[in-house]
mmCIF file of C-alpha atoms in Angstrom:
data_model
loop_
_atom_site.group_PDB
_atom_site.id
_atom_site.type_symbol
_atom_site.label_atom_id
_atom_site.label_comp_id
_atom_site.label_asym_id
_atom_site.label_seq_id
_atom_site.Cartn_x
_atom_site.Cartn_y
_atom_site.Cartn_z
ATOM 1 C CA MET A 298 -0.039 0.019 0.081
ATOM 2 C CA PHE A 299 1.404 3.333 -0.999
ATOM 3 C CA GLN A 300 0.411 6.799 0.041
ATOM 4 C CA PHE A 301 1.655 10.214 -1.125
ATOM 5 C CA ASN A 302 0.573 13.511 0.727
ATOM 6 C CA PHE A 303 -2.378 11.988 1.992
ATOM 7 C CA LYS A 304 -3.257 10.886 5.572
ATOM 8 C CA ILE A 305 -5.683 8.018 6.212
ATOM 9 C CA GLN A 306 -7.522 8.172 9.477
ATOM 10 C CA GLU A 307 -6.554 5.250 11.552
ATOM 11 C CA ASP A 308 -8.053 6.083 15.003
ATOM 12 C CA ASP A 309 -11.410 5.016 16.259
ATOM 13 C CA LYS A 310 -14.196 7.459 15.528
ATOM 14 C CA GLU A 311 -14.749 10.061 18.202
ATOM 15 C CA VAL A 312 -18.385 10.623 18.532
ATOM 16 C CA LYS A 313 -20.475 13.335 20.235
ATOM 17 C CA THR A 314 -23.868 11.902 21.103
ATOM 18 C CA GLY A 315 -27.073 13.783 20.749
ATOM 19 C CA GLU A 316 -26.930 14.686 24.694
ATOM 20 C CA GLU A 317 -23.358 15.943 24.388
ATOM 21 C CA LYS A 318 -24.128 18.191 21.460
ATOM 22 C CA GLY A 319 -27.485 19.405 23.112
ATOM 23 C CA GLY A 320 -29.676 17.699 20.868
ATOM 24 C CA ASN A 321 -31.130 14.219 20.053
ATOM 25 C CA ASP A 322 -29.294 11.032 18.844
ATOM 26 C CA GLU A 323 -30.671 10.019 15.367
ATOM 27 C CA LYS A 324 -32.072 6.903 17.028
ATOM 28 C CA ASN A 325 -34.645 9.044 19.006
ATOM 29 C CA VAL A 326 -35.544 11.376 16.160
ATOM 30 C CA PRO A 327 -39.101 10.772 14.861
ATOM 31 C CA ASP A 328 -39.473 9.585 11.226
ATOM 32 C CA ASP A 329 -40.825 12.989 10.066
ATOM 33 C CA GLU A 330 -37.671 14.704 11.319
ATOM 34 C CA ILE A 331 -35.247 12.328 9.456
ATOM 35 C CA VAL A 332 -33.185 14.068 6.873
ATOM 36 C CA ALA A 333 -34.986 13.596 3.587
ATOM 37 C CA SER A 334 -33.126 12.357 0.608
ATOM 38 C CA GLU A 335 -32.114 15.044 -1.821
ATOM 39 C CA GLU A 336 -30.459 14.945 -5.273
ATOM 40 C CA VAL A 337 -27.476 17.148 -5.065
ATOM 41 C CA THR A 338 -26.274 18.841 -8.323
ATOM 42 C CA LEU A 339 -23.011 20.453 -9.474
ATOM 43 C CA PRO A 340 -22.323 23.635 -7.690
ATOM 44 C CA GLU A 341 -22.446 26.541 -10.030
ATOM 45 C CA ASP A 342 -19.276 28.283 -8.724
ATOM 46 C CA LEU A 343 -17.080 25.118 -8.837
ATOM 47 C CA SER A 344 -13.951 25.757 -10.815
ATOM 48 C CA VAL A 345 -11.696 22.680 -11.991
ATOM 49 C CA ASP A 346 -8.616 25.047 -12.472
ATOM 50 C CA GLU A 347 -9.012 26.128 -8.947
ATOM 51 C CA LEU A 348 -9.397 22.578 -7.483
ATOM 52 C CA ASN A 349 -6.226 21.426 -9.438
ATOM 53 C CA GLY A 350 -4.200 23.607 -6.968
ATOM 54 C CA GLN A 351 -6.024 22.293 -3.918
ATOM 55 C CA SER A 352 -5.740 18.460 -4.204
ATOM 56 C CA SER A 353 -3.704 15.618 -2.887
ATOM 57 C CA LEU A 354 -3.196 12.074 -4.065
ATOM 58 C CA PHE A 355 -4.898 8.861 -2.661
ATOM 59 C CA ILE A 356 -3.070 5.798 -4.205
ATOM 60 C CA SER A 357 -4.214 2.373 -4.292
ATOM 61 C CA ARG A 358 -2.408 -0.457 -6.194
ATOM 62 C CA ASP A 359 -0.616 1.979 -8.431
ATOM 63 C CA THR A 360 -3.904 3.732 -9.229
ATOM 64 C CA GLU A 361 -3.879 7.418 -8.474
ATOM 65 C CA ILE A 362 -6.975 9.317 -7.368
ATOM 66 C CA PHE A 363 -6.935 13.017 -6.799
ATOM 67 C CA VAL A 364 -8.849 14.179 -3.702
ATOM 68 C CA ARG A 365 -9.550 17.801 -2.870
ATOM 69 C CA ASP A 366 -7.959 19.203 0.247
ATOM 70 C CA SER A 367 -10.733 18.911 2.626
ATOM 71 C CA VAL A 368 -12.287 21.881 4.383
ATOM 72 C CA ASP A 369 -14.127 20.371 7.280
ATOM 73 C CA GLU A 370 -16.889 22.584 8.365
ATOM 74 C CA PHE A 371 -17.901 20.395 11.368
ATOM 75 C CA SER A 372 -14.480 20.399 12.978
ATOM 76 C CA ASN A 373 -13.062 23.298 14.965
ATOM 77 C CA GLU A 374 -9.283 22.587 14.851
ATOM 78 C CA GLY A 375 -8.515 25.384 17.165
ATOM 79 C CA ASN A 376 -10.407 24.000 19.975
ATOM 80 C CA GLU A 377 -9.553 20.427 20.793
ATOM 81 C CA SER A 378 -12.560 20.023 23.188
ATOM 82 C CA SER A 379 -15.110 20.851 20.504
ATOM 83 C CA HIS A 380 -13.324 18.759 17.813
ATOM 84 C CA THR A 381 -15.260 15.606 16.798
ATOM 85 C CA ASP A 382 -15.273 13.015 14.016
ATOM 86 C CA LEU A 383 -18.998 12.361 14.203
ATOM 87 C CA ILE A 384 -22.131 14.069 15.538
ATOM 88 C CA PRO A 385 -25.041 11.485 15.077
ATOM 89 C CA GLY A 386 -27.853 12.714 13.215
ATOM 90 C CA GLU A 387 -25.788 15.937 12.174
ATOM 91 C CA TYR A 388 -22.450 14.932 10.747
ATOM 92 C CA GLU A 389 -21.335 11.412 9.835
ATOM 93 C CA GLY A 390 -17.563 11.673 9.142
ATOM 94 C CA GLY A 391 -17.685 12.406 5.426
ATOM 95 C CA PHE A 392 -14.783 14.855 5.347
ATOM 96 C CA LYS A 393 -12.239 12.192 6.334
ATOM 97 C CA ILE A 394 -10.969 8.960 4.537
ATOM 98 C CA TRP A 395 -11.053 6.100 6.964
ATOM 99 C CA GLU A 396 -8.687 3.198 7.102
ATOM 100 C CA CYS A 397 -11.324 0.624 5.656
ATOM 101 C CA THR A 398 -11.723 2.665 2.674
ATOM 102 C CA GLN A 399 -7.954 2.072 1.728
ATOM 103 C CA ASP A 400 -8.731 -1.723 2.438
ATOM 104 C CA LEU A 401 -11.805 -1.821 0.213
ATOM 105 C CA ALA A 402 -10.147 0.344 -2.635
ATOM 106 C CA ASP A 403 -7.277 -2.225 -2.687
ATOM 107 C CA TYR A 404 -9.771 -5.045 -2.813
ATOM 108 C CA MET A 405 -11.723 -3.582 -5.716
ATOM 109 C CA LEU A 406 -8.602 -3.140 -7.842
ATOM 110 C CA ASP A 407 -7.349 -6.712 -6.900
ATOM 111 C CA LYS A 408 -10.667 -8.674 -7.099
ATOM 112 C CA LEU A 409 -13.658 -6.711 -8.679
ATOM 113 C CA ALA A 410 -12.454 -5.346 -12.043
ATOM 114 C CA GLU A 411 -14.619 -7.884 -14.059
ATOM 115 C CA VAL A 412 -17.578 -7.694 -11.522
ATOM 116 C CA ILE A 413 -17.849 -3.916 -11.742
ATOM 117 C CA HIS A 414 -17.492 -3.388 -15.493
ATOM 118 C CA GLY A 415 -20.817 -2.403 -17.138
ATOM 119 C CA LYS A 416 -22.590 -2.391 -13.731
ATOM 120 C CA ARG A 417 -24.727 0.114 -11.807
ATOM 121 C CA VAL A 418 -22.805 0.887 -8.663
ATOM 122 C CA LEU A 419 -23.800 2.655 -5.288
ATOM 123 C CA ASP A 420 -21.081 4.164 -3.066
ATOM 124 C CA LEU A 421 -22.999 4.377 0.160
ATOM 125 C CA GLY A 422 -21.737 6.735 2.873
ATOM 126 C CA CYS A 423 -19.352 7.919 0.094
ATOM 127 C CA GLY A 424 -17.565 10.678 1.718
ATOM 128 C CA ALA A 425 -14.597 11.607 -0.515
ATOM 129 C CA GLY A 426 -16.034 9.386 -3.166
ATOM 130 C CA VAL A 427 -12.936 7.212 -3.440
ATOM 131 C CA LEU A 428 -14.806 3.923 -4.022
ATOM 132 C CA GLY A 429 -17.194 5.184 -6.513
ATOM 133 C CA ILE A 430 -14.420 6.935 -8.561
ATOM 134 C CA ILE A 431 -12.365 3.589 -8.736
ATOM 135 C CA ALA A 432 -15.654 1.818 -9.839
ATOM 136 C CA LEU A 433 -15.926 4.278 -12.559
ATOM 137 C CA LYS A 434 -12.235 3.675 -13.503
ATOM 138 C CA LEU A 435 -12.971 0.051 -13.679
ATOM 139 C CA GLY A 436 -15.788 0.551 -16.112
ATOM 140 C CA ALA A 437 -18.907 0.843 -14.207
ATOM 141 C CA GLU A 438 -21.856 1.919 -16.316
ATOM 142 C CA ARG A 439 -23.370 4.408 -13.605
ATOM 143 C CA CYS A 440 -22.475 5.382 -10.008
ATOM 144 C CA CYS A 441 -24.614 6.886 -7.397
ATOM 145 C CA PHE A 442 -22.695 8.500 -4.497
ATOM 146 C CA GLN A 443 -24.797 8.826 -1.277
ATOM 147 C CA ASP A 444 -23.674 10.643 1.944
ATOM 148 C CA TYR A 445 -25.817 11.942 4.855
ATOM 149 C CA ASN A 446 -24.484 15.540 4.505
ATOM 150 C CA LYS A 447 -25.173 17.685 1.525
ATOM 151 C CA SER A 448 -22.158 19.849 2.143
ATOM 152 C CA VAL A 449 -19.872 16.726 2.008
ATOM 153 C CA LEU A 450 -21.251 15.999 -1.576
ATOM 154 C CA GLN A 451 -20.896 19.637 -2.888
ATOM 155 C CA LYS A 452 -17.503 20.561 -1.218
ATOM 156 C CA TYR A 453 -15.740 17.092 -1.381
ATOM 157 C CA THR A 454 -17.344 14.270 -3.442
ATOM 158 C CA ILE A 455 -18.405 16.171 -6.534
ATOM 159 C CA PRO A 456 -15.052 18.173 -6.740
ATOM 160 C CA ASN A 457 -13.306 14.862 -6.493
ATOM 161 C CA VAL A 458 -15.252 13.352 -9.332
ATOM 162 C CA LEU A 459 -14.419 16.349 -11.389
ATOM 163 C CA LEU A 460 -10.749 16.294 -10.497
ATOM 164 C CA ASN A 461 -10.519 12.682 -11.682
ATOM 165 C CA SER A 462 -12.592 13.122 -14.879
ATOM 166 C CA GLU A 463 -9.914 15.451 -16.082
ATOM 167 C CA ILE A 464 -7.295 12.563 -16.208
ATOM 168 C CA ASP A 465 -9.645 9.539 -16.912
ATOM 169 C CA ASP A 466 -12.552 9.858 -19.446
ATOM 170 C CA LYS A 467 -14.162 6.889 -17.745
ATOM 171 C CA VAL A 468 -14.774 9.130 -14.804
ATOM 172 C CA SER A 469 -17.529 11.148 -16.238
ATOM 173 C CA ILE A 470 -19.824 13.445 -14.140
ATOM 174 C CA ASP A 471 -22.621 12.438 -16.595
ATOM 175 C CA LYS A 472 -22.381 8.932 -15.292
ATOM 176 C CA CYS A 473 -23.091 10.024 -11.757
ATOM 177 C CA GLN A 474 -25.829 11.013 -9.365
ATOM 178 C CA PHE A 475 -25.330 12.372 -5.913
ATOM 179 C CA TYR A 476 -27.863 12.057 -2.881
ATOM 180 C CA SER A 477 -27.716 13.420 0.586
ATOM 181 C CA GLY A 478 -29.943 12.316 3.495
ATOM 182 C CA ASP A 479 -30.789 9.513 5.772
ATOM 183 C CA TRP A 480 -30.663 5.863 4.672
ATOM 184 C CA LYS A 481 -34.357 5.373 5.484
ATOM 185 C CA SER A 482 -35.389 8.217 3.186
ATOM 186 C CA PHE A 483 -32.874 7.115 0.407
ATOM 187 C CA THR A 484 -34.447 3.549 0.524
ATOM 188 C CA THR A 485 -38.088 4.870 0.169
ATOM 189 C CA ASP A 486 -37.576 7.775 -2.073
ATOM 190 C CA VAL A 487 -34.931 6.847 -4.725
ATOM 191 C CA ASP A 488 -36.371 4.529 -7.282
ATOM 192 C CA THR A 489 -33.199 2.687 -8.360
ATOM 193 C CA GLU A 490 -31.759 -0.719 -7.854
ATOM 194 C CA PHE A 491 -28.057 -1.456 -8.009
ATOM 195 C CA ASP A 492 -25.795 -4.410 -9.173
ATOM 196 C CA LEU A 493 -23.207 -3.480 -6.603
ATOM 197 C CA ILE A 494 -23.173 -1.615 -3.274
ATOM 198 C CA LEU A 495 -19.945 -0.505 -1.880
ATOM 199 C CA THR A 496 -19.720 0.757 1.727
ATOM 200 C CA SER A 497 -16.932 1.374 4.267
ATOM 201 C CA GLU A 498 -16.937 2.145 7.982
ATOM 202 C CA THR A 499 -20.714 2.506 7.980
ATOM 203 C CA ILE A 500 -21.621 -0.012 10.827
ATOM 204 C CA TYR A 501 -20.132 1.743 13.811
ATOM 205 C CA ASN A 502 -23.558 2.951 15.108
ATOM 206 C CA PRO A 503 -25.718 0.011 15.957
ATOM 207 C CA ALA A 504 -28.817 2.329 16.021
ATOM 208 C CA ASN A 505 -28.584 2.714 12.292
ATOM 209 C CA ASN A 506 -27.733 -0.773 11.303
ATOM 210 C CA GLN A 507 -31.215 -2.014 10.707
ATOM 211 C CA LYS A 508 -31.809 0.966 8.383
ATOM 212 C CA LEU A 509 -28.788 -0.040 6.540
ATOM 213 C CA ILE A 510 -29.873 -3.542 6.085
ATOM 214 C CA ASP A 511 -33.326 -2.487 4.961
ATOM 215 C CA LEU A 512 -31.578 -0.558 2.260
ATOM 216 C CA PHE A 513 -29.457 -3.450 1.148
ATOM 217 C CA VAL A 514 -32.647 -5.654 0.916
ATOM 218 C CA ARG A 515 -34.678 -3.077 -1.126
ATOM 219 C CA LYS A 516 -31.888 -1.611 -3.239
ATOM 220 C CA LEU A 517 -29.714 -4.430 -4.243
ATOM 221 C CA LYS A 518 -30.622 -6.376 -7.325
ATOM 222 C CA LYS A 519 -31.503 -9.980 -7.107
ATOM 223 C CA ASN A 520 -28.183 -11.120 -8.198
ATOM 224 C CA GLY A 521 -26.198 -8.302 -6.848
ATOM 225 C CA SER A 522 -23.829 -8.039 -4.099
ATOM 226 C CA VAL A 523 -22.828 -5.721 -1.209
ATOM 227 C CA ILE A 524 -19.121 -5.366 -0.384
ATOM 228 C CA LEU A 525 -18.776 -3.913 3.045
ATOM 229 C CA ALA A 526 -15.401 -2.926 4.910
ATOM 230 C CA ALA A 527 -15.353 -2.341 8.510
ATOM 231 C CA LYS A 528 -13.416 -2.908 11.711
ATOM 232 C CA THR A 529 -14.424 -6.144 13.615
ATOM 233 C CA TYR A 530 -15.209 -4.157 16.492
ATOM 234 C CA TYR A 531 -15.614 -0.319 17.114
ATOM 235 C CA PHE A 532 -14.276 0.299 20.576
ATOM 236 C CA GLY A 533 -16.145 3.007 22.508
ATOM 237 C CA VAL A 534 -18.965 3.160 19.968
ATOM 238 C CA GLY A 535 -20.574 -0.258 20.289
ATOM 239 C CA GLY A 536 -20.885 -1.302 16.684
ATOM 240 C CA GLY A 537 -19.039 -4.421 15.157
ATOM 241 C CA LEU A 538 -19.112 -6.939 12.365
ATOM 242 C CA ARG A 539 -20.337 -9.885 14.461
ATOM 243 C CA GLN A 540 -23.181 -7.929 15.858
ATOM 244 C CA PHE A 541 -24.146 -6.838 12.271
ATOM 245 C CA GLU A 542 -23.907 -10.337 10.919
ATOM 246 C CA GLU A 543 -26.467 -11.346 13.565
ATOM 247 C CA LEU A 544 -28.971 -8.763 12.263
ATOM 248 C CA LEU A 545 -28.393 -9.972 8.736
ATOM 249 C CA SER A 546 -29.109 -13.656 9.740
ATOM 250 C CA GLY A 547 -32.306 -14.740 7.903
ATOM 251 C CA ARG A 548 -32.525 -11.817 5.696
ATOM 252 C CA MET A 549 -29.272 -11.750 3.732
ATOM 253 C CA GLN A 550 -26.288 -14.167 3.574
ATOM 254 C CA ASN A 551 -22.715 -12.995 4.075
ATOM 255 C CA SER A 552 -19.150 -14.284 4.035
ATOM 256 C CA VAL A 553 -15.741 -12.735 4.832
ATOM 257 C CA VAL A 554 -13.817 -12.456 1.798
ATOM 258 C CA TRP A 555 -10.779 -10.514 3.276
ATOM 259 C CA LYS A 556 -9.204 -10.012 6.745
ATOM 260 C CA ASN A 557 -6.327 -8.077 8.379
ATOM 261 C CA SER A 558 -5.252 -8.880 11.900
ATOM 262 C CA ASP A 559 -2.493 -6.396 12.338
ATOM 263 C CA GLY A 560 -3.317 -3.964 15.084
ATOM 264 C CA VAL A 561 -7.178 -3.325 15.055
ATOM 265 C CA THR A 562 -8.837 -6.239 13.073
ATOM 266 C CA ARG A 563 -10.460 -5.070 9.877
ATOM 267 C CA GLU A 564 -12.527 -7.182 7.452
ATOM 268 C CA ILE A 565 -14.335 -7.130 4.208
ATOM 269 C CA ILE A 566 -17.557 -9.093 3.887
ATOM 270 C CA LYS A 567 -19.722 -9.924 0.756
ATOM 271 C CA ILE A 568 -23.455 -9.758 1.375
ATOM 272 C CA GLU A 569 -25.989 -11.173 -1.076
ATOM 273 C CA HIS A 570 -29.743 -12.047 -1.095
ATOM 274 C CA VAL A 571 -30.624 -15.329 0.422
#
């Protein structure tokens, strides 16, 4: 694994609960207050020339991906006591590239090139959009990028797609759609099914896992698959792969396709319809 001028977040996610931030955790928010799914379009003032001077390299298996230098509006770097990686129901960490995203990027390039070619792909909880960009580079027909926060899509994901479209004509903004909002609203409001769903570091909060599985069941085509990368256990947060697999049982089938035991154990699982 090679990296140049780009930092992968390796620490466990620091979370502010609803009580700590003076509000409600998403698990306590009524359905009518859940953030509705919204299609996000290209910002009118976005300049590719400007972006070219504000980017770093993410490198996976000799594949270079340009990523905009992030401006994290949810982080107060000058005040460590207020700094947080996650605020449930408000900000879900999209301005960082997490460790398991590197694992899944490498796995895609090693194992999924033939699987992805010509397929309709969903990069779920996309953040920087690295996984979706790799899918396009591998010949995906279409890619949908979904993130909880609209600002992440406008300031980070869409700029990254544009940056990479400049150097690879397979990465075309015309092949992409971008949606913000809650997973429950995406499941009910977006009328699309996918051949392949890619997702990384999305199971850390057990309160959201049932919604995630509901999305898989309803948005994955009959013969499709979900490729999910995660830490085996998220210390201090409560989520983990074994707990998630218990929720999957009886609804979908899964198998571990990759595992790394150095340091914090990380895995990639494949999920399919029963």
